């Protein structure tokens, strides 16, 4: 049994300051408090939740990093909106790698559960229409963290990608996450989460100034096609 008590933000530093507090310091999508020139981020901040649209505390490292980037950019004069943090947990328990993302609870949503009686593997995908809104991955590291599946499912949740006919494909071939991921252009859509909304400068740190070359083959088309192999 694993028991997690969670964390409680230390809001004593803003007590009697007039800064609005609920469970944590309330911030908007620019990480501003109710005082426009005071920002908060990280474990103490109760900011936008990507999945629910409400304000929540996600006391995890990725959220702290995103909060810092967005707050810093806005304090420096940019106008950067934060789409919201994704609830996630990743930990090792009894030799198994356990990960959960988004709305993974049993709350009436449609779900797809995969189990292997011959190997300690468990996967759960939670659906809202044709979007994956939550997931659980449990198993040896080589079946979870060392695969790209975990990161691709996180990206599908984070971008709220509509999969259309690819939902039927995933139901038939639940371990083929890569093709729906590529077809729905999740990697491209993740660029919307970048901090300042403009392209970075090419630093040209390349040997002899050479540029990378790619030579796609016919086999490569399977991975970049936008059409599923199974139509529902």
CSV table of C-alpha atoms in Angstrom, one decimal:
chain,number,residue,atom,x,y,z
A,1,UNK,CA,0.0,0.0,0.0
A,2,UNK,CA,1.2,3.5,-0.9
A,3,UNK,CA,-0.1,6.4,1.2
A,4,UNK,CA,0.6,10.0,0.0
A,5,UNK,CA,-0.3,12.9,2.3
A,6,UNK,CA,0.5,15.5,-0.3
A,7,UNK,CA,1.9,19.0,0.5
A,8,UNK,CA,0.5,22.1,2.0
A,9,UNK,CA,1.7,25.5,0.7
A,10,UNK,CA,3.3,27.9,3.2
A,11,UNK,CA,1.3,31.0,2.7
A,12,UNK,CA,2.4,32.7,5.9
A,13,UNK,CA,4.7,35.1,3.9
A,14,UNK,CA,1.6,36.9,2.5
A,15,UNK,CA,-0.5,36.8,5.6
A,16,UNK,CA,-2.3,40.2,6.1
A,17,UNK,CA,-0.8,41.5,2.9
A,18,UNK,CA,-4.0,41.6,0.9
A,19,UNK,CA,-2.9,39.0,-1.5
A,20,UNK,CA,-5.7,36.6,-2.2
A,21,UNK,CA,-5.2,33.1,-0.8
A,22,UNK,CA,-7.3,29.9,-0.9
A,23,UNK,CA,-5.3,26.7,-0.6
A,24,UNK,CA,-2.4,28.5,-2.1
A,25,UNK,CA,-1.7,32.0,-3.5
A,26,UNK,CA,-4.2,32.6,-6.3
A,27,UNK,CA,-2.7,33.5,-9.7
A,28,UNK,CA,-4.1,34.1,-13.1
A,29,UNK,CA,-2.9,32.8,-16.5
A,30,UNK,CA,0.0,35.3,-16.4
A,31,UNK,CA,1.0,34.1,-12.9
A,32,UNK,CA,-0.1,37.4,-11.4
A,33,UNK,CA,-1.7,37.7,-8.0
A,34,UNK,CA,-4.5,40.2,-7.4
A,35,UNK,CA,-1.7,42.8,-7.2
A,36,UNK,CA,-0.7,43.1,-10.9
A,37,UNK,CA,3.0,43.6,-10.1
A,38,UNK,CA,3.3,40.7,-7.7
A,39,UNK,CA,3.7,37.2,-9.2
A,40,UNK,CA,3.8,33.8,-7.6
A,41,UNK,CA,4.7,30.4,-9.0
A,42,UNK,CA,5.7,26.9,-8.0
A,43,UNK,CA,4.4,24.9,-5.0
A,44,UNK,CA,2.8,27.9,-3.3
A,45,UNK,CA,0.8,29.0,-6.4
A,46,UNK,CA,-2.8,28.0,-7.1
A,47,UNK,CA,-2.9,28.5,-10.8
A,48,UNK,CA,-4.8,27.4,-13.9
A,49,UNK,CA,-5.4,23.6,-14.2
A,50,UNK,CA,-5.2,22.5,-17.8
A,51,UNK,CA,-7.7,19.7,-17.4
A,52,UNK,CA,-10.5,21.4,-15.5
A,53,UNK,CA,-10.0,25.1,-16.2
A,54,UNK,CA,-10.1,25.8,-12.4
A,55,UNK,CA,-7.3,26.9,-10.2
A,56,UNK,CA,-5.3,24.2,-8.5
A,57,UNK,CA,-2.0,23.5,-6.8
A,58,UNK,CA,0.2,21.0,-8.6
A,59,UNK,CA,3.3,20.8,-6.4
A,60,UNK,CA,5.5,19.1,-9.0
A,61,UNK,CA,8.8,20.1,-10.7
A,62,UNK,CA,7.4,20.5,-14.3
A,63,UNK,CA,4.8,23.0,-13.1
A,64,UNK,CA,7.3,25.0,-11.1
A,65,UNK,CA,9.5,25.2,-14.2
A,66,UNK,CA,6.6,26.4,-16.3
A,67,UNK,CA,5.5,28.9,-13.7
A,68,UNK,CA,9.0,30.3,-13.5
A,69,UNK,CA,9.3,30.8,-17.2
A,70,UNK,CA,5.9,32.4,-17.6
A,71,UNK,CA,6.2,34.6,-14.6
A,72,UNK,CA,9.7,35.7,-15.6
A,73,UNK,CA,8.7,36.5,-19.1
A,74,UNK,CA,5.8,38.6,-18.0
A,75,UNK,CA,7.9,40.4,-15.4
A,76,UNK,CA,10.3,41.2,-18.2
A,77,UNK,CA,7.6,42.9,-20.2
A,78,UNK,CA,6.4,40.1,-22.4
A,79,UNK,CA,2.7,39.1,-22.6
A,80,UNK,CA,2.7,35.3,-22.1
A,81,UNK,CA,-0.4,33.3,-21.2
A,82,UNK,CA,-0.1,30.0,-19.3
A,83,UNK,CA,-2.5,27.3,-20.7
A,84,UNK,CA,-2.5,25.5,-17.3
A,85,UNK,CA,-0.5,22.8,-15.6
A,86,UNK,CA,-1.1,19.1,-16.0
A,87,UNK,CA,-1.6,17.0,-12.9
A,88,UNK,CA,0.9,14.2,-13.0
A,89,UNK,CA,2.8,11.9,-10.7
A,90,UNK,CA,5.8,9.7,-11.6
A,91,UNK,CA,7.4,7.4,-9.0
A,92,UNK,CA,9.0,4.0,-8.5
A,93,UNK,CA,7.2,1.5,-6.2
A,94,UNK,CA,8.5,-2.0,-5.5
A,95,UNK,CA,10.5,-2.0,-8.6
A,96,UNK,CA,7.7,-0.8,-10.8
A,97,UNK,CA,7.6,2.5,-12.6
A,98,UNK,CA,4.2,4.2,-11.9
A,99,UNK,CA,2.9,7.3,-13.8
A,100,UNK,CA,-0.4,9.1,-13.8
A,101,UNK,CA,-1.5,12.0,-15.9
A,102,UNK,CA,-4.6,14.3,-16.0
A,103,UNK,CA,-8.1,13.0,-15.2
A,104,UNK,CA,-7.2,9.4,-14.6
A,105,UNK,CA,-9.8,8.6,-11.9
A,106,UNK,CA,-12.9,6.4,-12.3
A,107,UNK,CA,-15.5,9.1,-12.6
A,108,UNK,CA,-17.8,7.8,-15.3
A,109,UNK,CA,-15.6,8.5,-18.3
A,110,UNK,CA,-14.9,5.9,-20.9
A,111,UNK,CA,-11.7,4.1,-20.3
A,112,UNK,CA,-9.5,1.5,-22.0
A,113,UNK,CA,-7.6,-0.8,-19.6
A,114,UNK,CA,-4.7,-3.1,-20.7
A,115,UNK,CA,-3.3,-5.8,-18.5
A,116,UNK,CA,-0.8,-8.6,-19.1
A,117,UNK,CA,-1.3,-11.7,-16.8
A,118,UNK,CA,2.2,-12.9,-17.7
A,119,UNK,CA,4.0,-9.6,-16.9
A,120,UNK,CA,3.3,-6.7,-14.4
A,121,UNK,CA,2.0,-4.3,-17.0
A,122,UNK,CA,-1.0,-2.1,-16.5
A,123,UNK,CA,-2.2,0.8,-18.8
A,124,UNK,CA,-5.3,2.9,-18.6
A,125,UNK,CA,-6.4,5.5,-21.1
A,126,UNK,CA,-9.4,7.7,-20.1
A,127,UNK,CA,-11.4,9.3,-22.9
A,128,UNK,CA,-13.7,12.3,-23.3
A,129,UNK,CA,-15.2,11.9,-26.7
A,130,UNK,CA,-12.2,11.3,-29.0
A,131,UNK,CA,-9.7,12.9,-26.7
A,132,UNK,CA,-7.4,11.2,-24.2
A,133,UNK,CA,-7.8,13.2,-20.9
A,134,UNK,CA,-6.1,10.9,-18.5
A,135,UNK,CA,-3.7,7.9,-18.3
A,136,UNK,CA,-2.0,5.5,-15.9
A,137,UNK,CA,1.1,3.5,-16.8
A,138,UNK,CA,2.5,0.9,-14.4
A,139,UNK,CA,5.2,-1.6,-15.2
A,140,UNK,CA,8.9,-2.2,-15.4
A,141,UNK,CA,10.9,0.8,-16.6
A,142,UNK,CA,11.5,-0.8,-20.0
A,143,UNK,CA,7.7,-0.9,-20.6
A,144,UNK,CA,7.0,2.7,-19.4
A,145,UNK,CA,9.7,5.3,-18.9
A,146,UNK,CA,12.1,3.9,-21.4
A,147,UNK,CA,9.4,3.8,-24.1
A,148,UNK,CA,8.3,7.0,-25.8
A,149,UNK,CA,4.6,6.0,-25.3
A,150,UNK,CA,4.5,7.6,-21.9
A,151,UNK,CA,5.6,11.0,-23.2
A,152,UNK,CA,3.4,10.8,-26.3
A,153,UNK,CA,0.3,10.1,-24.2
A,154,UNK,CA,1.2,13.1,-22.0
A,155,UNK,CA,1.5,15.2,-25.1
A,156,UNK,CA,-1.9,14.0,-26.4
A,157,UNK,CA,-3.5,15.0,-23.1
A,158,UNK,CA,-1.6,18.3,-22.8
A,159,UNK,CA,-2.6,19.5,-26.3
A,160,UNK,CA,-6.2,18.1,-26.0
A,161,UNK,CA,-5.8,16.6,-29.4
A,162,UNK,CA,-9.0,15.2,-31.1
A,163,UNK,CA,-8.0,11.8,-32.6
A,164,UNK,CA,-11.1,11.2,-34.7
A,165,UNK,CA,-10.8,7.8,-36.4
A,166,UNK,CA,-7.5,7.2,-34.6
A,167,UNK,CA,-9.5,6.5,-31.5
A,168,UNK,CA,-10.8,3.3,-33.2
A,169,UNK,CA,-7.3,2.5,-34.3
A,170,UNK,CA,-6.0,2.8,-30.7
A,171,UNK,CA,-8.8,0.5,-29.4
A,172,UNK,CA,-7.7,-2.2,-31.9
A,173,UNK,CA,-4.0,-1.5,-31.5
A,174,UNK,CA,-3.6,0.1,-28.1
A,175,UNK,CA,0.2,-0.1,-28.1
A,176,UNK,CA,0.5,1.8,-31.4
A,177,UNK,CA,0.4,5.3,-29.9
A,178,UNK,CA,3.1,6.7,-32.2
A,179,UNK,CA,1.0,6.9,-35.3
A,180,UNK,CA,-1.9,8.8,-33.7
A,181,UNK,CA,0.6,11.1,-32.0
A,182,UNK,CA,2.3,11.9,-35.3
A,183,UNK,CA,-0.9,12.2,-37.3
A,184,UNK,CA,-2.5,14.6,-34.9
A,185,UNK,CA,0.6,16.8,-35.0
A,186,UNK,CA,1.0,16.9,-31.3
A,187,UNK,CA,4.7,17.9,-31.4
A,188,UNK,CA,3.8,20.9,-33.5
A,189,UNK,CA,1.0,21.9,-31.2
A,190,UNK,CA,3.2,21.6,-28.2
A,191,UNK,CA,5.1,24.6,-29.6
A,192,UNK,CA,2.1,26.7,-28.4
A,193,UNK,CA,3.4,26.1,-24.9
A,194,UNK,CA,6.7,27.9,-25.5
A,195,UNK,CA,7.4,30.9,-23.4
A,196,UNK,CA,7.6,34.0,-25.6
A,197,UNK,CA,5.8,33.1,-28.7
A,198,UNK,CA,8.5,33.6,-31.2
A,199,UNK,CA,11.2,31.5,-32.8
A,200,UNK,CA,14.6,31.2,-31.2
A,201,UNK,CA,17.7,32.4,-33.0
A,202,UNK,CA,19.8,29.8,-34.9
A,203,UNK,CA,23.1,29.8,-33.0
A,204,UNK,CA,24.8,28.0,-35.9
A,205,UNK,CA,26.8,25.7,-33.7
A,206,UNK,CA,27.4,23.1,-36.4
A,207,UNK,CA,30.6,21.4,-37.5
A,208,UNK,CA,31.9,23.2,-40.6
A,209,UNK,CA,28.5,24.9,-40.9
A,210,UNK,CA,26.9,21.6,-42.1
A,211,UNK,CA,23.1,21.3,-41.9
A,212,UNK,CA,21.4,18.0,-41.0
A,213,UNK,CA,19.9,16.1,-43.9
A,214,UNK,CA,17.0,13.7,-43.9
A,215,UNK,CA,16.2,11.2,-46.6
A,216,UNK,CA,12.7,9.8,-45.9
A,217,UNK,CA,12.0,6.4,-47.3
A,218,UNK,CA,8.8,4.7,-48.2
A,219,UNK,CA,8.7,3.0,-44.8
A,220,UNK,CA,8.9,6.4,-43.2
A,221,UNK,CA,5.5,7.3,-44.7
A,222,UNK,CA,3.8,4.9,-42.3
A,223,UNK,CA,4.9,7.1,-39.4
A,224,UNK,CA,4.0,10.5,-40.9
A,225,UNK,CA,0.8,9.5,-42.7
A,226,UNK,CA,-2.3,11.4,-41.4
A,227,UNK,CA,-4.6,8.5,-42.2
A,228,UNK,CA,-5.3,5.6,-39.8
A,229,UNK,CA,-4.9,2.1,-40.9
A,230,UNK,CA,-8.4,1.3,-39.5
A,231,UNK,CA,-11.4,3.4,-40.3
A,232,UNK,CA,-14.4,3.2,-37.9
